[in-house]
XYZ file of C-alpha atoms in Angstrom:
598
model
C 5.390 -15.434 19.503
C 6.503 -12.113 20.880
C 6.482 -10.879 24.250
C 4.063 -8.172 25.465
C 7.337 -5.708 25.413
C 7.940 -6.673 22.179
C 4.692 -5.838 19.937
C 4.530 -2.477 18.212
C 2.731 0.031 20.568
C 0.518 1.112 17.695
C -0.929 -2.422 17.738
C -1.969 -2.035 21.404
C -4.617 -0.151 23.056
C -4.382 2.547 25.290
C -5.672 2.389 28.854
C -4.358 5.576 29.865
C -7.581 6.710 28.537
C -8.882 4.614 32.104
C -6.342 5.933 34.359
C -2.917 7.523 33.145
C -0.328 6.317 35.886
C -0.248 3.884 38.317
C -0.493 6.547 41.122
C -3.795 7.885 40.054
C -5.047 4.112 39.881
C -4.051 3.393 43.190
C -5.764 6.774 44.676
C -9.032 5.592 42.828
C -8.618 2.356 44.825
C -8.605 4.255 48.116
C -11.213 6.925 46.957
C -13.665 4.174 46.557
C -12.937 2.283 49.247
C -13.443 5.352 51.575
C -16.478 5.770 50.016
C -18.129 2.207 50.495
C -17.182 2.248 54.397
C -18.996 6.063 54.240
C -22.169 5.152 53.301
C -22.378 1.605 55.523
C -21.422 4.007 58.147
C -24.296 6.309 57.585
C -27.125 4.576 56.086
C -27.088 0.389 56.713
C -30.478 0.582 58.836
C -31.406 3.522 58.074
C -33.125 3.109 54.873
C -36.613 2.997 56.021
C -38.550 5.328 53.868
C -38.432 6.837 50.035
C -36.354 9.612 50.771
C -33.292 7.967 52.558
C -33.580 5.444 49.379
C -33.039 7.736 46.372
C -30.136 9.485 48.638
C -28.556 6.030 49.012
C -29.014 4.814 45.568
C -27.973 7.907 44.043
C -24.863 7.005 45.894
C -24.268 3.972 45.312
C -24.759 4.688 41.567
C -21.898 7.168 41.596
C -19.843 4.449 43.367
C -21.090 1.820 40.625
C -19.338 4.802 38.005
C -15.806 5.098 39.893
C -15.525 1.428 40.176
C -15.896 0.528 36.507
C -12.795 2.223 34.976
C -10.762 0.366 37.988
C -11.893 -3.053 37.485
C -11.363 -2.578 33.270
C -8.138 -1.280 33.747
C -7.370 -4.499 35.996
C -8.869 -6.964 33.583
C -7.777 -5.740 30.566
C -4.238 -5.374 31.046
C -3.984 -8.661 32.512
C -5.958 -10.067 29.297
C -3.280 -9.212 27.172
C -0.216 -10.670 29.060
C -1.683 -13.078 31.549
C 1.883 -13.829 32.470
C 2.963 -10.299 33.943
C 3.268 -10.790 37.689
C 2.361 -6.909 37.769
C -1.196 -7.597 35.889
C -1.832 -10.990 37.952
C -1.417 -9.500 41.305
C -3.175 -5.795 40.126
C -6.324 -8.163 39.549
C -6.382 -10.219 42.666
C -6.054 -6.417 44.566
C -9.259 -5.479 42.670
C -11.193 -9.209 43.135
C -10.819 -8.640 47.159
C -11.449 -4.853 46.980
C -14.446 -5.406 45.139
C -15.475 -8.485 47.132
C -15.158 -6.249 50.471
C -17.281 -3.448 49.186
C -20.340 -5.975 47.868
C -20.255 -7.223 51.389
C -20.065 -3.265 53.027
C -22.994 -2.684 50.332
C -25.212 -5.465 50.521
C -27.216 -4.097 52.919
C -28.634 -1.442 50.362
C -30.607 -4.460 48.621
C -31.640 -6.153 51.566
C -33.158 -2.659 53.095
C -34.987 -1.698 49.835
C -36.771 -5.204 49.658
C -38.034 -4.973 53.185
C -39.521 -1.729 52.359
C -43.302 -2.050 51.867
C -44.640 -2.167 48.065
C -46.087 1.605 48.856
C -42.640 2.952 49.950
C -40.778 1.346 46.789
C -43.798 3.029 44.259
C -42.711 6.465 46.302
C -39.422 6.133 45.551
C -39.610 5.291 41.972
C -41.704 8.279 41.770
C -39.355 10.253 43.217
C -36.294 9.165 40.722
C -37.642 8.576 37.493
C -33.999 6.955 36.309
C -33.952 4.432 39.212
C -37.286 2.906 38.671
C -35.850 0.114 36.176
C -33.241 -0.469 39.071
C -36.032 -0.899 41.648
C -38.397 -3.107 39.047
C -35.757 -5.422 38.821
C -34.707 -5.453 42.361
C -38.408 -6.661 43.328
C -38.463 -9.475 40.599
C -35.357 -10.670 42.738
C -37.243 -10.831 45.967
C -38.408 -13.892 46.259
C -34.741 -15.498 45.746
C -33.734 -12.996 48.403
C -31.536 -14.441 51.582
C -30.975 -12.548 55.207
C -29.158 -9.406 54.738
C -26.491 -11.133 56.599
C -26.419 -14.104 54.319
C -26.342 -11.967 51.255
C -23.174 -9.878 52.832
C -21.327 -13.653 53.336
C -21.936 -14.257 49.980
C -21.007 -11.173 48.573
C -17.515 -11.141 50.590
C -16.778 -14.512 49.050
C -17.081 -13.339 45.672
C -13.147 -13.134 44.561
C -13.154 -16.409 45.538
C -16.450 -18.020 43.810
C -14.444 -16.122 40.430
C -11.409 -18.340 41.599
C -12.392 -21.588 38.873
C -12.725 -19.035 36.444
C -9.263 -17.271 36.844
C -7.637 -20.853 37.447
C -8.979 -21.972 33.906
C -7.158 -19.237 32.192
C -4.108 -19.371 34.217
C -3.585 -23.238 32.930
C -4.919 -22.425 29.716
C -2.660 -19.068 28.863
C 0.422 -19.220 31.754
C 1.434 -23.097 32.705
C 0.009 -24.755 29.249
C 3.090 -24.522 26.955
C 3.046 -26.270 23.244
C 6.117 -27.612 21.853
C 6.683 -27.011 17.727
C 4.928 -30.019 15.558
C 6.832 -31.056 12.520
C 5.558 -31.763 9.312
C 7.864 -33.728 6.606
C 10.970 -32.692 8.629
C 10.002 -29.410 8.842
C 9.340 -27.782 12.435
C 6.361 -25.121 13.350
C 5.901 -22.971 15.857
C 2.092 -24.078 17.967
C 0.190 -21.878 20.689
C -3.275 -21.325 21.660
C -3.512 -18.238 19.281
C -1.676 -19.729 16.606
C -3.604 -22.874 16.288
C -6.994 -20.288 16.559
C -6.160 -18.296 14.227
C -4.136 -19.893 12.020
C -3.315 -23.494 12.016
C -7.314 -24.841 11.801
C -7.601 -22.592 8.885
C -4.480 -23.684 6.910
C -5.415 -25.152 3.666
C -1.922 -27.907 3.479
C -4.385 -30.948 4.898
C -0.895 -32.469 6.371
C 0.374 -29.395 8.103
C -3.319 -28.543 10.096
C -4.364 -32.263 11.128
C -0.701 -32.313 12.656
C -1.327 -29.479 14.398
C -4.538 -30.511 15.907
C -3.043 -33.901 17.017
C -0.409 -31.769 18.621
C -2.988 -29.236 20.145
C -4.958 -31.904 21.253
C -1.958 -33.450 23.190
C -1.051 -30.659 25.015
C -5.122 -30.484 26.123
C -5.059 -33.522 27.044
C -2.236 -33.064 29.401
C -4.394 -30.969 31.534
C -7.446 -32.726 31.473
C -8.326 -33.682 34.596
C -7.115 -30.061 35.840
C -9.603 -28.331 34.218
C -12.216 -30.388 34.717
C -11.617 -30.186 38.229
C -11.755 -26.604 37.804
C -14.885 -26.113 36.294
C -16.559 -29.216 38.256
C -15.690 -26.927 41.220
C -17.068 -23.778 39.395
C -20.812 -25.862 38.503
C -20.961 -26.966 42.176
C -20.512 -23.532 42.931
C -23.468 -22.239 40.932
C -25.377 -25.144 41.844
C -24.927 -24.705 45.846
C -26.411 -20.272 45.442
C -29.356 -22.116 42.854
C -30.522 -24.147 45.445
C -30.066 -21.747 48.533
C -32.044 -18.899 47.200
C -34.869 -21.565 46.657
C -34.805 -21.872 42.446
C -36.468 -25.049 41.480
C -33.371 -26.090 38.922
C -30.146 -24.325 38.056
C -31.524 -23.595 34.765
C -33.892 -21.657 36.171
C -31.478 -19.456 37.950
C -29.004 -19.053 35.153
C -31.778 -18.070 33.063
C -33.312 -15.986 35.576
C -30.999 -12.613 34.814
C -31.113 -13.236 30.977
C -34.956 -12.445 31.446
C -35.979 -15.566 29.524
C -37.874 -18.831 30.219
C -36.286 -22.179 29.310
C -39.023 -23.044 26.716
C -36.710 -20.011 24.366
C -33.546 -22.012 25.880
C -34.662 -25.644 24.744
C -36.141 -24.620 21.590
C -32.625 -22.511 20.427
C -31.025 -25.627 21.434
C -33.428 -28.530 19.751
C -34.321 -26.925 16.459
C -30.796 -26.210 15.131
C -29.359 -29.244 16.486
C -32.343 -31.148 14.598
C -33.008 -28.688 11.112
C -29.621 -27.499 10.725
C -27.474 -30.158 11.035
C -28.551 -31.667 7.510
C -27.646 -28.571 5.741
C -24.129 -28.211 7.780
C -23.604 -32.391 6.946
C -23.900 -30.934 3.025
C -21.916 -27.940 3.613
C -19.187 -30.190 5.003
C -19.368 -32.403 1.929
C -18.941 -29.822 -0.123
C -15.497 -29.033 1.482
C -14.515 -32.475 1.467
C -15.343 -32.354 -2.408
C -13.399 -28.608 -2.547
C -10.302 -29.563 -1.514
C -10.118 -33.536 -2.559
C -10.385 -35.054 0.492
C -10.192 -38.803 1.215
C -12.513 -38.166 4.515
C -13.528 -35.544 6.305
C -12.663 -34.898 9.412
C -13.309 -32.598 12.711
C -9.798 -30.949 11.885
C -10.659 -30.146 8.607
C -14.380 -28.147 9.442
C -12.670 -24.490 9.545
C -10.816 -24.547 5.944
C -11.854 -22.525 3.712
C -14.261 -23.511 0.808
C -11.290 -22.432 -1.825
C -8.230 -23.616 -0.635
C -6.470 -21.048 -3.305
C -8.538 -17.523 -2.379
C -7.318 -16.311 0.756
C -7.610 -12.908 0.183
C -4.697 -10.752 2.671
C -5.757 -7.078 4.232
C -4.178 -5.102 6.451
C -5.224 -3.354 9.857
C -5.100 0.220 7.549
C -7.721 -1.802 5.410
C -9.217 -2.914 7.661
C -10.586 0.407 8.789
C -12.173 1.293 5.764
C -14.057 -2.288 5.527
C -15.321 -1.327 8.578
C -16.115 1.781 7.645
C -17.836 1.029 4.008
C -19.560 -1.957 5.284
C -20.912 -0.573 7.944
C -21.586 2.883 6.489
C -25.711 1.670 6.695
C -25.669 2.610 10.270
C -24.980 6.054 9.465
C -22.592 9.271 10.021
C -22.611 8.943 13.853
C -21.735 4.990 13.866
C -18.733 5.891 10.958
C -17.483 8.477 13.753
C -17.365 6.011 16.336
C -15.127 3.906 14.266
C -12.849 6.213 13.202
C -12.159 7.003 17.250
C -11.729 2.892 17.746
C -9.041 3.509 15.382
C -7.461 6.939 15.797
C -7.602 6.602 19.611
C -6.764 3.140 19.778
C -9.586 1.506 21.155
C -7.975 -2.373 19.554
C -5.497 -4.466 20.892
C -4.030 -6.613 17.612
C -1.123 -7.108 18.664
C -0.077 -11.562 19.141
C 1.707 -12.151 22.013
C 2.599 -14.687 24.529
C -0.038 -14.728 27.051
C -2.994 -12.385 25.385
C -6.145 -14.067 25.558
C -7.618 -16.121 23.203
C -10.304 -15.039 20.706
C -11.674 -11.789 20.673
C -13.654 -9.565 22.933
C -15.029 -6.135 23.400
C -15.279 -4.189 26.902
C -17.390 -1.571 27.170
C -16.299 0.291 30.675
C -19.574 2.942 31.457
C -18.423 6.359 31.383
C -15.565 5.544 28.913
C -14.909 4.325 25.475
C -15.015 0.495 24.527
C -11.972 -2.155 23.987
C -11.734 -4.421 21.435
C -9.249 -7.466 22.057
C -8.230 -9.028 18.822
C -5.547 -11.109 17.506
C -4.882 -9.780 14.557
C -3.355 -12.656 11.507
C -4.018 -10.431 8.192
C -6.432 -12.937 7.099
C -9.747 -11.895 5.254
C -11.955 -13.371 7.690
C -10.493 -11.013 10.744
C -13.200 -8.648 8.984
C -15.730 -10.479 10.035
C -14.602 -10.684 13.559
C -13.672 -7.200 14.124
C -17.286 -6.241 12.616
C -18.311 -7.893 15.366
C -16.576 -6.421 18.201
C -16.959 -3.252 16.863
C -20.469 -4.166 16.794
C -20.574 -4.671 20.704
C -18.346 -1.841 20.667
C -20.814 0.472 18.786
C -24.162 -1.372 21.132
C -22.490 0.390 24.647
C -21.547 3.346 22.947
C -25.275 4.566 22.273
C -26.493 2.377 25.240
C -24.086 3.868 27.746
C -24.497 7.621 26.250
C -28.664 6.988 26.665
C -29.043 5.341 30.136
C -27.437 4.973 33.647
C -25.503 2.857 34.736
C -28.624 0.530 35.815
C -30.526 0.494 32.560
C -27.307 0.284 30.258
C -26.708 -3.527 30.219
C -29.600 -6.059 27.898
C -30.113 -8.835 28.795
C -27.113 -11.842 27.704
C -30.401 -13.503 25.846
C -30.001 -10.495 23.402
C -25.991 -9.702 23.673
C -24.707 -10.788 20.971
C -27.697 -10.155 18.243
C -25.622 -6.221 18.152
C -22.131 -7.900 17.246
C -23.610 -10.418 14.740
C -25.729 -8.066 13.233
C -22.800 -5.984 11.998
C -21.208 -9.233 10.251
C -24.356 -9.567 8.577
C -24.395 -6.294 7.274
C -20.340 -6.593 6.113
C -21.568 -9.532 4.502
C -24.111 -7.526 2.584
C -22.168 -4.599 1.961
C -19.245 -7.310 0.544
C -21.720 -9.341 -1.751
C -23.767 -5.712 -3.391
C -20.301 -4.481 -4.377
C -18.654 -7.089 -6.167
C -19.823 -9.194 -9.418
C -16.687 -11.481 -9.608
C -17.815 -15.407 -8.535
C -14.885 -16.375 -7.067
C -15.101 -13.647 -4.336
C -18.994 -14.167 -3.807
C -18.168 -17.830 -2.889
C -15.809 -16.570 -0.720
C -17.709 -14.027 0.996
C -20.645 -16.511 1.251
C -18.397 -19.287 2.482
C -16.922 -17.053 5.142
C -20.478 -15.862 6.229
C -20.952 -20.049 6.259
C -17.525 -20.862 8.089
C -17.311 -17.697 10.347
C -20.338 -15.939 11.101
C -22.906 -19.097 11.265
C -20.588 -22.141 11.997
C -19.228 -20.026 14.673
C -22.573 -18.487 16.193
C -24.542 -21.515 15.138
C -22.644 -24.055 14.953
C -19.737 -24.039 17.429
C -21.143 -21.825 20.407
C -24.789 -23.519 19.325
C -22.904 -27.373 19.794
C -21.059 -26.069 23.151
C -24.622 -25.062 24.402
C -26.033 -29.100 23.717
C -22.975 -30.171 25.211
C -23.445 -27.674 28.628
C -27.133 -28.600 28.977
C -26.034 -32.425 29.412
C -22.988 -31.115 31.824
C -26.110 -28.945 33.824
C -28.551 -31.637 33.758
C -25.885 -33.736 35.847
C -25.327 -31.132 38.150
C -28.737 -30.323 38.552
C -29.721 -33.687 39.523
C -26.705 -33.780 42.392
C -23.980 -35.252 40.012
C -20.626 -34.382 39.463
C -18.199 -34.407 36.353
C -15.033 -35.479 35.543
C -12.623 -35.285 31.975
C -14.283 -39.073 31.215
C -17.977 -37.918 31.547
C -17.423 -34.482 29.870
C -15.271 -35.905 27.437
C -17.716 -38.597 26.691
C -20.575 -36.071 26.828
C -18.715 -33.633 24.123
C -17.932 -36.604 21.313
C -22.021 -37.711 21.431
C -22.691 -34.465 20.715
C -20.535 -34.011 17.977
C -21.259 -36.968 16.596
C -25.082 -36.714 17.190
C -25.104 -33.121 15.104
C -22.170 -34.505 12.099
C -23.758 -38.141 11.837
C -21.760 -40.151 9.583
C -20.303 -37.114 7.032
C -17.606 -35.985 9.728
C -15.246 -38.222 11.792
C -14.869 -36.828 14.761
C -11.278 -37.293 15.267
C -9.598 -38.009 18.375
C -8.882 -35.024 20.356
C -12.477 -33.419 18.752
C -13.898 -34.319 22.494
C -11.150 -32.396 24.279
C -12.724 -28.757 22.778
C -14.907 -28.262 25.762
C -11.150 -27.231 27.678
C -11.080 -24.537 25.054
C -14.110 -21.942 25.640
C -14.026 -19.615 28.653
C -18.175 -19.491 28.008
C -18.442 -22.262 30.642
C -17.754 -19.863 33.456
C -20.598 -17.072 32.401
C -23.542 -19.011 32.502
C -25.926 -20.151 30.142
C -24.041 -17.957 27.126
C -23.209 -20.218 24.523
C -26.217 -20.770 23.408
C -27.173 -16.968 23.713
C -25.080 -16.493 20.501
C -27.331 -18.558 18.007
C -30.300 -16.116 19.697
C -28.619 -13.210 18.293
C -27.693 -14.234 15.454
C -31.492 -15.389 14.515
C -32.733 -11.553 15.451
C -29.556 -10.310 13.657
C -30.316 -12.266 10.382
C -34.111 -10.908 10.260
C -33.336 -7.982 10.692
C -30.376 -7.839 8.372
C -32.738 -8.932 5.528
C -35.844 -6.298 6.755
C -32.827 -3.403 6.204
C -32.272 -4.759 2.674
C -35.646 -4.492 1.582
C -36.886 -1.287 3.874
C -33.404 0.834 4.369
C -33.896 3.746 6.628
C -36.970 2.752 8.847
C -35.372 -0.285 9.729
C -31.938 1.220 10.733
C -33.778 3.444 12.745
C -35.828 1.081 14.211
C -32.245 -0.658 15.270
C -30.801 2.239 16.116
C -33.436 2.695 18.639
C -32.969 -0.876 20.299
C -29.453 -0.065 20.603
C -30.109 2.757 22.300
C -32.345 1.097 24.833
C -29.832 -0.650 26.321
C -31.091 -2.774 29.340
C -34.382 -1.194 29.660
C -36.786 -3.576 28.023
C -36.452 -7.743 28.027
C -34.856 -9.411 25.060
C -38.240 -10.171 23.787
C -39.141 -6.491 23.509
C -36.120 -5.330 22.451
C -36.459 -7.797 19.601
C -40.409 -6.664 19.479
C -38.696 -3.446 18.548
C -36.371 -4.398 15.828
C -39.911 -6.110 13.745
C -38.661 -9.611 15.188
C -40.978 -12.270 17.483
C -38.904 -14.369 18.882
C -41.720 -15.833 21.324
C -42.086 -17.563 18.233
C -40.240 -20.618 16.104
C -40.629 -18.764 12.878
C -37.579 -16.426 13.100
C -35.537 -19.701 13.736
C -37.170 -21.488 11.226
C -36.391 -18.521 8.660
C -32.833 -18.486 9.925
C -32.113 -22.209 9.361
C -33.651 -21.443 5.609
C -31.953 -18.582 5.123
C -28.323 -20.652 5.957
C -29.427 -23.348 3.718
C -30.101 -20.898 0.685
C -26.442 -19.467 1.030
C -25.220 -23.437 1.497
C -26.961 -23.866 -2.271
C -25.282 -20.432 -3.657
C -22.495 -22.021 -3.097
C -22.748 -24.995 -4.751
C -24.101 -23.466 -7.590
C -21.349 -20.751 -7.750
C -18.825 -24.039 -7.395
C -20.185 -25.336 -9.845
C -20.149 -22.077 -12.077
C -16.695 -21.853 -11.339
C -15.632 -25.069 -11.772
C -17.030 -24.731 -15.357
């Protein structure tokens, strides 16, 4: 692995775009913390009637703006080199800076809610564009706590992120593999590595070695982390039960906009329906690549062990662009930027962050973290990105900073929409067999084991952990070690062994410290998949129709937004069509197997 220093600039992004010096990000610091102290100084107590409230939260939204490009540029270049002292230290700066002005500004919610129902109607009459902000301020009333309560909390909020930054300091700076050999030979292991390359590699010898050896080095920081994130659940748990929710399910769920009847039903209906058809799908591989047994090691190989198709980042830009070309001239333009004003970070190095992510900074263009390996199935995940990517572009360009941000119940439906349509775009333009098995099996092994699958299993696994929790308890590596094999084995049954170190994969997913998430990515998925198949068969309306919900941003619940796009998801039947639809492409394959093994 190179160092950050080491990688090819043109393989990183550029966050001079947020602030070009280290000067200018510094004055930016002062500039807004100047402003915070200038409007506690001239408005906490003040705020007693409609006028004085759109004055103050026209303020404070052109505070919100100035702060966003300064916590990005923090984050991001600490994401890719979580070892630079420079990074480290920039963050912690911007996790007390921002802690001290939610305390200063804390006041502004407390005022507004203590204004009568007549006052609050005035003032959203006044300022069309903050009436979404007020709406959802007085759905939080009733969770509400004393304005000085609220300003405690508030200035303790670098440290309630503290689990969460602890977790990736073990994970990316003090966790360090050792090489694994392999018949005599040696191989380099890290977090990315192993991610993106080792549980994919098709020599059966060379990737169960490199789990055991992954595994180990987990399991040397076992009881760390779980400390860590115990500590991060007791956290969440102590603010559920002070603002007065009746379960921290309740409160996690509360934000997302959705009830926990959509929660359990996400969560019980693919564990139960799919889990057949991903038990056949894993027999299949097991068959593919002349396996004695299948194992948990083995569940991310490809279908055909021999068709790894290679592309480069260049090609990679015009898969994005052809494959996505549905979404039309405006969405192509957008790409090109990503790549012309380098938008993606693909460069591997020590200490970048594992997986992939997008940032979408209001007021500025989005980032796309990637690893990038040259492997096929990188399309797939940079369709997705990009798809977040392209979902705050037209969000943030139609709405405020208020209304720009859905709902995490509907985040991810945007990023695995767009793999759904590279899927399509893949499968209409190609009549060779070999490469619609692969395309199928990658939509199988990436897009749905992934969304459905992996984040869908993590989600089972984090309802036990918050079920404990709930009900007082704590957790420990045994107990959420214990809790993450019964799942695995519940969902695999007897045509997977879960093989030692399979229970240790909870240590591996940052999800844990958002919320309620993982589960949030088998609900997009579902409205991405119906509506995938409604722009096959209709074309234009139903782009538009999605091009619209995109473009809504945060202003309607997940349940309209998905009203919008022609899907009902107050319903089972999307799920239901979902789970069908997976199964069909599980028989395609077996067919086309069989075809080719003719």
């Amino acid at each position: 692995m190179l160092k950050r220093s080491e990688v090819k600039l043109e393989e990183t992004w550029d966050l001079t775009d947020l602030f070009e010096n280290e000067q200018q990000f510094e004055e930016a610091l002062q500039e807004v913390s100047e402003e915070a102290t200038a409007i506690e100084a001239k408005f906490k107590g003040k705020i007693t009637n409609s006028t004085v409230a759109v004055e103050v939260i026209t303020l404070y939204k052109n505070l919100s703006e100035k702060l966003v490009p300064i916590g990005n540029y923090s984050q991001l270049s600490l994401s890719v080199d979580q070892t630079n002292d420079t990074a480290q230290m920039r963050a912690a700066k911007v996790g007390q800076l921002y802690s001290k002005i939610s305390a200063q500004l804390s006041f502004i919610t407390s005022e507004l809610l203590q204004l009568d129902e007549e006052t609050l109607t005035e003032t959203k009459n006044k300022s069309q564009d903050f009436s979404h902000y007020i709406d959802k301020l007085i759905r939080k009333k009733p969770y509400q706590l004393h304005p000085e309560v609220e300003k405690t909390l508030a200035a303790f909020g670098s440290i309630f992120e503290a689990p969460y930054e602890l977790y990736n300091t073990t994970k990316l700076v003090d966790m360090k593999f050792e090489n694994f050999e392999v018949n005599g030979k040696s191989y380099p292991l890290s977090y990315n590595s192993f991610e993106g390359d080792w549980e994919l590699e098709t020599d059966t010898d060379i990737r169960r070695a490199a789990f055991t050896a992954f595994s180990n080095k987990l399991r040397d920081y076992q009881h760390t982390t779980a400390k860590t994130y115990d500590t991060h659940l007791k956290i969440e748990k102590t603010e559920s039960d002070l603002r007065g929710f009746n379960s921290i399910f309740d409160s996690l769920l509360f934000d997302q906009q959705v009830d926990k009847e959509l929660y359990d039903r996400q969560i019980d209906l693919i564990t139960s329906e799919l889990a057949p058809i991903m038990r056949k799908y894993a027999k299949l591989l097991q068959k593919s690549h002349g396996l004695e047994k299948m194992t948990f090691a083995d569940l991310k190989i490809p279908l055909d062990p021999s068709y790894e198709p290679k592309i480069s980042i260049e090609e990679s830009r015009q898969y994005m662009k052809d494959g996505l070309s549905v979404l039309g001239k405006d969405y192509q333009a957008m790409l090109d930027r990503a790549f012309d004003e380098r938008w993606i970070d693909f460069a591997q190095n020590i200490g970048k962050s594992t997986g992939a992510f997008c940032s979408s900074p209001y007021g500025y263009h989005p980032y796309v973290l990637i690893s990038w390996t040259s492997r096929m199935n990188e399309v797939f995940v940079l369709a997705h990105e990009l798809g977040h990517a392209g979902h705050f572009y037209l969000a943030n360009a139609e709405q405020n900073i208020f209304n720009a941000r859905p709902s995490l119940y509907f985040i991810e439906a945007p990023s695995t929409m767009n793999e759904m349509l590279m899927a399509n775009h893949l499968l209409s333009n190609s009549n060779d067999a070999r490469f619609k098995r692969w395309v199928i099996s990658t939509i199988i092994a990436r897009t749905y084991y992934h969304n459905f699958v992996t984040h869908l299993l993590e989600a089972a696994y984090q309802r036990k952990v918050y079920e404990i929790i709930n009900d007082g308890g704590s957790v420990n590596a045994s107990i959420l070690n214990k809790l993450k094999r019964d799942v695995l084995v519940d969902f695999w049954g007897d045509a997977v062994e879960i093989t030692e170190g399979a229970e240790l994969t909870w240590m591996r997913q940052p999800h844990y410290y958002m919320g309620l998430y993982p589960y949030t990515y088998s609900a997009g998925l579902t409205i991405a998949t119906e509506v995938s198949q409604r722009i096959l068969k209709e074309g234009t309306p139903a782009v538009n129709d999605w091009i619209n919900v995109l473009k809504a941003g945060g202003t309607k619940t997940p349940v309209e937004l998905a009203q919008m796009a022609g899907v009902d998801v107050t319903t089972d039947q999307p799920l239901r069509s979902t789970i069908q639809f997976i199964s069909s492409l599980v028989d395609q394959l077996e067919e086309l197997t069989t075809q080719l093994e003719n």
